[in-house]
């Protein structure tokens, strides 16, 4: 279920990144917007417009496969005691488990029962009772999934949700398809996950705006060639109760929505699925641990708290800050 607010925020991100990304190009891109994975997805390309419809079909088919709530999906079947042989599910599970290990469970696709207990899967938001949360937490743990090859099945009670990685993976898939078709320049915006395919036709980098997590508009612009820019933000999906904001990124070690000072975390890199999972994981880690993790793993990041903008050294020289944002920058 989506909330109008969510759609509005995504639309703002979309207009911003596309507007800024393509501004200045003489040749107009061909563009189409689809609705998949509970969000708006826009494909803009410099090339054969017939490719746009095929991108839409790819996104819709991946959505049908990966949805945790659609009773006909592969993931739903897995979550209800069935098996799956689907190549996308296998690749995503493989990637997810590797990233769960790398982040020591900050990213964990088995957190689904907890995400559901808070109502984030349906939009019927609620604060679960502690015993309900404890029961949901007892089902969480990526280490329990022992899958190597052949068909996948999950241990009793374990349920997965690719919500923290699926859009990044979808971007990689569409990019791969377009490259195979000979495309050399394009921009995908899959609900705030932006993928630059090559550079703009004039050879200059795409300029991707990162949303200001508190104010209106954007916080900074990143020049990007052939990379994904993925942001996890507290503003993206949350509910408020008694003055407290509960966001849809959950700490698998406590069962609670994260509340650690981060407002948004952006990760830039070639592997969009990895950027997506890592933006979620860094968000869970919180500022101190995330800064250490980003440094020791040489990640390209922009991470915002109320007081500071933590930026990896590789991005700090090329980033364009809006207004006086640069005064809060801490280079990692
Ligand atoms: P968005 O989808 O808004 O871009 P994220 O990529 O951060 O944001 O994904 C958040 C989604 O990931 C949640 O809606 C939920 O489905 C799932 N999720 C929440 N917490 C975790 C976690 N710790 N590990 C893996 N997936 C998570
Ligand atoms: Mg993510």
Coordinates of C-alpha atoms and ligand atoms in Angstrom, one line a residue:
X1 CA 0.0 0.0 0.0
X2 CA 1.3 3.4 -0.7
X3 CA 0.6 6.7 1.0
X4 CA 0.0 9.8 -1.1
X5 CA 2.8 11.5 0.9
X6 CA 5.2 8.9 -0.2
X7 CA 4.3 9.3 -3.8
X8 CA 4.7 13.1 -3.5
X9 CA 8.1 12.8 -2.0
X10 CA 9.2 10.4 -4.6
X11 CA 7.8 12.7 -7.3
X12 CA 9.8 15.5 -5.9
X13 CA 13.0 13.4 -6.0
X14 CA 12.3 12.4 -9.5
X15 CA 11.6 15.8 -10.9
X16 CA 14.7 17.1 -9.1
X17 CA 17.1 14.5 -10.3
X18 CA 15.8 14.3 -13.8
X19 CA 15.5 18.1 -14.1
X20 CA 19.0 18.7 -12.8
X21 CA 20.4 15.6 -14.4
X22 CA 19.4 16.4 -17.9
X23 CA 19.5 20.2 -17.7
X24 CA 21.7 21.7 -20.4
X25 CA 21.4 18.9 -22.9
X26 CA 20.4 20.0 -26.4
X27 CA 19.0 16.6 -27.4
X28 CA 15.9 15.7 -25.5
X29 CA 15.8 12.2 -24.0
X30 CA 12.9 9.8 -24.5
X31 CA 11.2 9.1 -21.3
X32 CA 8.5 7.0 -19.7
X33 CA 7.3 6.6 -16.1
X34 CA 6.1 3.3 -14.7
X35 CA 4.6 2.2 -11.3
X36 CA 6.4 -0.8 -9.8
X37 CA 7.6 -1.8 -6.3
X38 CA 5.3 0.7 -4.7
X39 CA 6.9 3.7 -6.3
X40 CA 7.3 5.7 -9.5
X41 CA 10.1 4.7 -11.8
X42 CA 11.3 6.8 -14.8
X43 CA 13.5 5.6 -17.6
X44 CA 15.0 8.3 -19.8
X45 CA 17.2 7.4 -22.6
X46 CA 19.0 8.8 -25.6
X47 CA 18.2 6.1 -28.2
X48 CA 15.4 3.9 -29.5
X49 CA 12.1 4.7 -27.7
X50 CA 10.8 1.1 -28.2
X51 CA 13.3 0.1 -25.5
X52 CA 11.2 2.1 -22.9
X53 CA 8.3 -0.4 -23.1
X54 CA 10.6 -3.3 -22.6
X55 CA 12.1 -1.6 -19.5
X56 CA 8.6 -1.3 -18.2
X57 CA 7.9 -5.0 -18.8
X58 CA 11.1 -5.9 -17.0
X59 CA 10.3 -3.8 -14.0
X60 CA 6.7 -5.2 -13.8
X61 CA 7.9 -8.7 -14.1
X62 CA 10.5 -8.3 -11.4
X63 CA 7.9 -6.7 -9.1
X64 CA 5.6 -9.7 -9.6
X65 CA 8.5 -12.0 -8.7
X66 CA 9.9 -10.2 -5.7
X67 CA 6.8 -8.8 -4.0
X68 CA 6.5 -10.1 -0.4
X69 CA 2.7 -9.3 -0.3
X70 CA 1.5 -10.7 -3.7
X71 CA 0.3 -14.2 -3.1
X72 CA 1.4 -15.2 -6.7
X73 CA 5.1 -14.1 -6.2
X74 CA 8.1 -16.3 -5.8
X75 CA 9.0 -14.5 -2.6
X76 CA 5.5 -15.0 -1.2
X77 CA 5.8 -18.8 -2.0
X78 CA 9.2 -19.0 -0.2
X79 CA 7.8 -17.2 2.8
X80 CA 4.9 -19.7 3.0
X81 CA 7.0 -22.9 3.0
X82 CA 7.4 -23.3 -0.7
X83 CA 10.5 -23.5 -2.9
X84 CA 11.8 -21.3 -5.7
X85 CA 14.1 -21.9 -8.7
X86 CA 13.9 -18.3 -10.0
X87 CA 17.2 -16.9 -11.1
X88 CA 16.5 -13.4 -9.9
X89 CA 15.5 -14.6 -6.5
X90 CA 18.7 -16.8 -6.3
X91 CA 20.9 -13.9 -7.3
X92 CA 19.2 -11.5 -4.9
X93 CA 19.4 -13.9 -2.0
X94 CA 23.0 -14.6 -2.7
X95 CA 23.8 -10.9 -2.8
X96 CA 21.6 -10.2 0.2
X97 CA 23.3 -12.8 2.4
X98 CA 26.8 -11.6 1.3
X99 CA 25.9 -8.1 2.3
X100 CA 24.3 -9.3 5.6
X101 CA 27.6 -10.9 6.4
X102 CA 29.6 -7.8 5.4
X103 CA 27.5 -5.6 7.6
X104 CA 27.2 -8.1 10.4
X105 CA 23.5 -8.2 10.1
X106 CA 22.8 -4.4 9.9
X107 CA 21.2 -5.4 6.6
X108 CA 19.2 -8.5 7.0
X109 CA 16.5 -9.6 4.6
X110 CA 14.9 -11.9 7.2
X111 CA 13.8 -8.8 9.2
X112 CA 10.4 -9.0 7.4
X113 CA 8.3 -10.2 10.4
X114 CA 9.4 -7.2 12.3
X115 CA 8.8 -4.8 9.4
X116 CA 5.3 -6.3 9.2
X117 CA 4.6 -6.0 12.9
X118 CA 5.1 -2.2 12.6
X119 CA 2.6 -2.1 9.7
X120 CA 5.2 -1.0 7.1
X121 CA 4.1 -3.7 4.6
X122 CA 0.5 -2.5 4.5
X123 CA 0.6 1.1 5.6
X124 CA -1.6 0.3 8.7
X125 CA 1.1 1.7 11.0
X126 CA 1.1 0.7 14.6
X127 CA 3.4 0.2 17.6
X128 CA 3.6 -3.5 18.3
X129 CA 3.4 -4.8 21.9
X130 CA 6.7 -6.0 23.3
X131 CA 5.8 -9.7 23.3
X132 CA 4.6 -9.4 19.7
X133 CA 8.0 -7.8 18.8
X134 CA 9.9 -10.5 20.7
X135 CA 8.0 -13.2 18.8
X136 CA 8.8 -11.5 15.5
X137 CA 12.4 -11.0 16.4
X138 CA 12.8 -14.7 17.2
X139 CA 12.3 -15.4 13.5
X140 CA 15.0 -13.0 12.4
X141 CA 18.5 -14.1 11.4
X142 CA 20.1 -14.3 8.0
X143 CA 22.6 -17.0 9.3
X144 CA 19.8 -19.5 9.4
X145 CA 19.5 -19.5 5.6
X146 CA 21.8 -22.2 4.4
X147 CA 21.5 -22.1 0.6
X148 CA 24.2 -22.9 -1.9
X149 CA 22.8 -24.2 -5.1
X150 CA 19.6 -25.8 -6.5
X151 CA 16.2 -24.7 -5.4
X152 CA 15.8 -22.4 -2.5
X153 CA 13.6 -23.0 0.6
X154 CA 13.6 -21.2 3.9
X155 CA 13.8 -22.6 7.4
X156 CA 10.5 -22.9 9.3
X157 CA 9.3 -19.4 10.4
X158 CA 11.9 -17.5 8.4
X159 CA 10.5 -14.9 6.0
X160 CA 12.4 -12.6 3.6
X161 CA 11.8 -9.1 2.2
X162 CA 14.0 -7.7 -0.5
X163 CA 12.6 -4.1 0.1
X164 CA 16.0 -2.8 1.1
X165 CA 17.8 -4.1 -2.1
X166 CA 15.2 -4.7 -4.8
X167 CA 15.1 -1.3 -6.4
X168 CA 18.9 -1.3 -6.7
X169 CA 18.8 -4.7 -8.3
X170 CA 16.1 -3.6 -10.6
X171 CA 18.2 -0.7 -11.7
X172 CA 21.2 -3.0 -12.4
X173 CA 18.9 -5.3 -14.5
X174 CA 17.4 -2.5 -16.6
X175 CA 20.9 -1.0 -17.1
X176 CA 22.3 -4.4 -18.2
X177 CA 19.4 -4.8 -20.7
X178 CA 19.9 -1.4 -22.2
X179 CA 23.7 -1.8 -22.5
X180 CA 23.0 -5.1 -24.3
X181 CA 20.8 -3.2 -26.7
X182 CA 23.7 -0.9 -27.5
X183 CA 22.5 2.1 -25.4
X184 CA 25.3 4.4 -24.3
X185 CA 23.5 7.1 -22.4
X186 CA 20.5 7.2 -20.1
X187 CA 19.2 7.9 -16.7
X188 CA 17.0 5.6 -14.5
X189 CA 15.2 6.9 -11.4
X190 CA 13.6 4.0 -9.6
X191 CA 11.9 5.7 -6.6
X192 CA 15.0 7.7 -5.6
X193 CA 17.5 5.1 -6.7
X194 CA 19.2 6.8 -9.6
X195 CA 21.3 5.0 -12.2
X196 CA 23.4 6.9 -14.7
X197 CA 24.2 4.9 -17.8
X198 CA 27.3 6.4 -19.3
X199 CA 27.6 10.2 -19.4
X200 CA 25.3 12.7 -21.0
X201 CA 25.4 12.6 -24.8
X202 CA 27.7 15.7 -24.8
X203 CA 30.2 13.7 -22.7
X204 CA 29.6 15.6 -19.4
X205 CA 28.6 13.8 -16.3
X206 CA 25.0 13.4 -15.2
X207 CA 24.3 15.8 -12.4
X208 CA 22.3 13.9 -9.7
X209 CA 20.5 15.9 -7.0
X210 CA 20.4 14.4 -3.4
X211 CA 17.3 15.5 -1.6
X212 CA 17.6 17.8 1.4
X213 CA 16.3 15.4 4.2
X214 CA 14.8 18.2 6.2
X215 CA 14.2 21.2 4.0
X216 CA 12.6 21.6 0.6
X217 CA 14.5 20.7 -2.6
X218 CA 18.0 19.4 -2.8
X219 CA 21.0 19.3 -0.5
X220 CA 23.8 18.8 -3.1
X221 CA 24.5 17.7 -6.6
X222 CA 26.8 14.8 -7.5
X223 CA 28.4 14.6 -11.0
X224 CA 28.1 11.0 -12.0
X225 CA 29.2 8.8 -14.9
X226 CA 28.1 5.2 -15.1
X227 CA 27.2 4.8 -11.5
X228 CA 24.2 4.4 -9.2
X229 CA 23.3 6.9 -6.5
X230 CA 21.1 5.4 -3.8
X231 CA 19.6 7.2 -0.9
X232 CA 17.8 5.8 2.2
X233 CA 16.0 8.6 4.0
X234 CA 14.1 8.9 7.2
X235 CA 11.7 11.1 5.3
X236 CA 10.8 8.4 2.8
X237 CA 8.3 6.3 4.8
X238 CA 7.4 6.8 8.4
X239 CA 4.6 7.5 10.8
X240 CA 4.4 9.7 13.8
X241 CA 2.9 8.9 17.2
X242 CA 3.0 11.1 20.2
X243 CA 5.6 13.3 18.6
X244 CA 7.9 10.4 17.8
X245 CA 8.8 9.5 14.2
X246 CA 9.0 5.8 13.3
X247 CA 10.7 5.1 10.0
X248 CA 10.6 2.0 7.9
X249 CA 14.3 1.0 8.4
X250 CA 14.4 -1.4 11.3
X251 CA 17.4 -2.4 13.4
X252 CA 17.4 -6.2 13.3
X253 CA 19.1 -6.4 16.7
X254 CA 16.3 -4.5 18.6
X255 CA 13.3 -4.8 16.3
X256 CA 12.8 -1.0 16.5
X257 CA 12.8 1.5 13.7
X258 CA 16.2 3.2 13.7
X259 CA 16.5 6.5 15.6
X260 CA 20.2 7.3 15.7
X261 CA 20.6 10.8 14.4
X262 CA 20.8 9.9 10.7
X263 CA 18.4 11.7 8.4
X264 CA 19.6 10.3 5.1
X265 CA 22.4 8.1 3.8
X266 CA 23.5 8.1 0.1
X267 CA 25.8 5.5 -1.4
X268 CA 27.4 5.9 -4.9
X269 CA 28.9 3.0 -6.8
X270 CA 28.8 0.7 -9.8
X271 CA 26.7 -2.1 -8.2
X272 CA 23.3 -0.6 -7.6
X273 CA 22.0 -3.6 -5.5
X274 CA 25.1 -3.3 -3.2
X275 CA 24.6 0.5 -2.9
X276 CA 20.9 -0.1 -2.0
X277 CA 21.6 -2.7 0.7
X278 CA 24.6 -0.6 2.0
X279 CA 22.5 2.6 2.3
X280 CA 20.1 0.7 4.5
X281 CA 22.8 -1.0 6.5
X282 CA 24.8 2.3 7.1
X283 CA 21.5 3.8 8.2
X284 CA 21.1 1.1 10.8
X285 CA 24.7 1.4 12.0
X286 CA 24.3 5.0 13.0
X287 CA 26.8 7.9 12.4
X288 CA 29.9 6.6 14.3
X289 CA 29.9 3.0 13.1
X290 CA 28.8 4.0 9.6
X291 CA 31.7 6.5 9.3
X292 CA 34.2 3.8 10.3
X293 CA 32.6 1.2 8.0
X294 CA 32.5 3.6 5.0
X295 CA 36.2 4.4 5.5
X296 CA 37.4 0.8 6.0
X297 CA 35.4 -0.4 3.0
X298 CA 36.3 2.6 0.8
X299 CA 32.7 3.5 0.1
X300 CA 31.5 6.6 -1.6
X301 CA 29.0 8.2 0.7
X302 CA 27.1 11.3 1.7
X303 CA 25.5 10.8 5.2
X304 CA 23.4 13.5 6.8
X305 CA 22.6 14.2 10.5
X306 CA 21.1 17.4 11.8
X307 CA 24.6 18.8 12.5
X308 CA 27.0 17.2 10.0
X309 CA 27.3 16.0 6.5
X310 CA 29.8 13.1 6.4
X311 CA 31.3 12.8 3.0
X312 CA 33.9 10.4 1.6
X313 CA 37.0 12.0 0.4
X314 CA 36.6 10.8 -3.2
X315 CA 33.3 12.7 -3.5
X316 CA 34.2 15.8 -1.5
X317 CA 36.1 17.6 -4.3
X318 CA 33.4 17.2 -7.0
X319 CA 30.2 17.6 -5.0
X320 CA 28.3 20.9 -5.4
X321 CA 26.6 22.0 -2.1
X322 CA 23.5 24.1 -2.1
X323 CA 23.6 27.3 -0.1
X324 CA 25.7 27.0 3.0
X325 CA 25.5 23.3 3.4
X326 CA 29.3 23.0 2.9
X327 CA 29.8 24.6 6.4
X328 CA 28.5 21.3 7.9
X329 CA 30.8 19.0 5.9
X330 CA 33.0 16.5 7.6
X331 CA 35.3 14.7 5.1
X332 CA 36.0 11.1 5.9
Ligands
LIG1 P1 13.7 2.8 0.3 O1 12.9 1.6 -0.1 O2 12.8 3.9 0.9 O3 14.6 3.3 -0.7 P2 15.6 1.3 1.8 O4 16.3 0.9 0.6 O5 16.4 1.7 3.0 O6 14.6 2.4 1.6 O7 14.7 0.0 2.2 C1 13.8 0.0 3.3 C2 13.0 -1.2 3.2 O8 13.9 -2.4 3.5 C3 11.9 -1.3 4.3 O9 10.7 -0.9 3.8 C4 11.9 -2.8 4.6 O10 11.1 -3.5 3.6 C5 13.3 -3.3 4.4 N1 14.2 -3.2 5.6 C6 14.0 -2.4 6.7 N2 15.0 -2.6 7.6 C7 15.9 -3.4 7.0 C8 17.1 -4.0 7.4 N3 17.7 -3.7 8.5 N4 17.7 -4.9 6.5 C9 17.1 -5.2 5.3 N5 16.0 -4.7 4.9 C10 15.3 -3.8 5.7
LIG2 MG1 18.3 0.1 0.6

